[in-house]
């Protein structure tokens, strides 16, 4: 009993735990201020208290995963990947039922006995474990140039399957997160640099090609891209023309941020109402209440989180651990970049929550679970060195 507790204690990273506790305090503080501007239908929901409950569940998951030997996950990664794909496939036949209801035009959540699960959040971790395992196995294998191309093809296929399933929900934001995880692990893997740069060039060319078709041959794009996603691109490119409908959220978000100016309007002055102020647009709420200083403080905290976890990736004593941490950094980094970017109009709205701050069950718990896995991977060497003392 005590030996197991000491094992978990050795794997804990007090710096990361302190940072997560700080994020929790900021999240609960902002949510308590947001209550005044929420729609009447949800104004009485105790979001700050519920967020604390979700944080407690998430911290329990974080601690529990520290008990697992990280290398064992490499033996289970295909099973976990299959579980994630299976849950995503389960959404398809159940669309429109009480188990998979239409929420804001999307079918992303499974609801059973009062519990809501978002399979795409779990798939982010499962895909990262699988790609990290494939990259680690490839790094230990003697190879020739052609094998790089074969490795890229296999990892592309593994990523493509969940990407398509997530994209058709529709959930463009989570789909892009899966792509960022794939690109990050591919870029730091042992493949030749020319292939890594070629992959990035292909992505850049795809994005350029999409906008070319969007601006010049929109009928072709409409056959492939769901209307829900296209509307968000329209709202992003010309928000003022769609201020009353498609870009209503974006315009309210920018007004909210602008009203905050340098020091903010204060938590007792709602000033500008904002849809989804407690979830996807919590950064706009924070910037409105606490201004430039408050928003900058949060951004700096995220920079510190990314920088610190990058150092963690160098402490892992296996390729599997290093690649997994890199994939998780890509996940968190892209979500922060995308969420903040969409609230200020730099990027299209995708519905991605702001890690550790946005209200949410599955997203928050999975994020804390992911941090626990990162601690496990990074501190394995240290634990093995000290385990003889237990």
C-alpha angles and dihedrals in degrees: 000000000000092000090055092049091050090049090055092045092054091055095050118104108213093195093057092042090053091049091050090049089053091051089051092053092048092047095050091044093052093043091054089054092045093059090084094061100041120115116268092250092065102020092106095051109110096230096166092053092044090049089056089053091051090049091052091051090047093050090050089053090047093053094042094055090054088069091063120090101242095218090061089067089065088064091050101042096103091051091050091046090051090049091053094048090046092055090049091050090049089063092064103065092035096053112133095016127111088262095056107024126183106259116181091339096308139097102215105126136071113210118197126163092342093310119117121204127185106204094196090065091055091044090061091064096038092051091048091052091050096046091045091052092048091048092047092050090048092049091059095048124090107237150168132228096271092056089064089063091047091051091050090050093052094047090046090055092047090052096041096061098059091035092060093045092051095042093055094054077062104251110137093167096059090042090057090049089057090051092050091052090051094048094047094052091042092051095053096039124103096265120121113277092237090064093047092050089045090054091051090047090052091053091048091049090049092053091048090047092051093054092045090055091042092055098038109023106025093159090067092050092049090060092060109025118066115247091239091062094043091054089058091053090050090050092049097049096046109014096163093058091055099035094126097052127358097032097032093113093047094050092048090048094053090045090051093050092044092051090058093061112168106333102015134240094271131252093274095057111072092180096162124039116219133192114235089011091155098047127026095007100044090117090060089050091051093047091050095049098040104021129211093332094054094045093047091050091055092046090052090051089055091048089053091048092053094044093048094048090049087059088048090057090061092054095059112106095212136056088234092059094044094050092046093053091047090052092051091048088054090050096050095038095051093046092052092046094046096044096049091040093054093049091057096041097251093115134025119268109263104166096246114151122231106254115253094355108061116084112251144121112219094031095052096042092047091048092054090044088053091052089052090054090050091052089048093052096044098047100043094103092050092049094049090052093051099035091088088067093059 
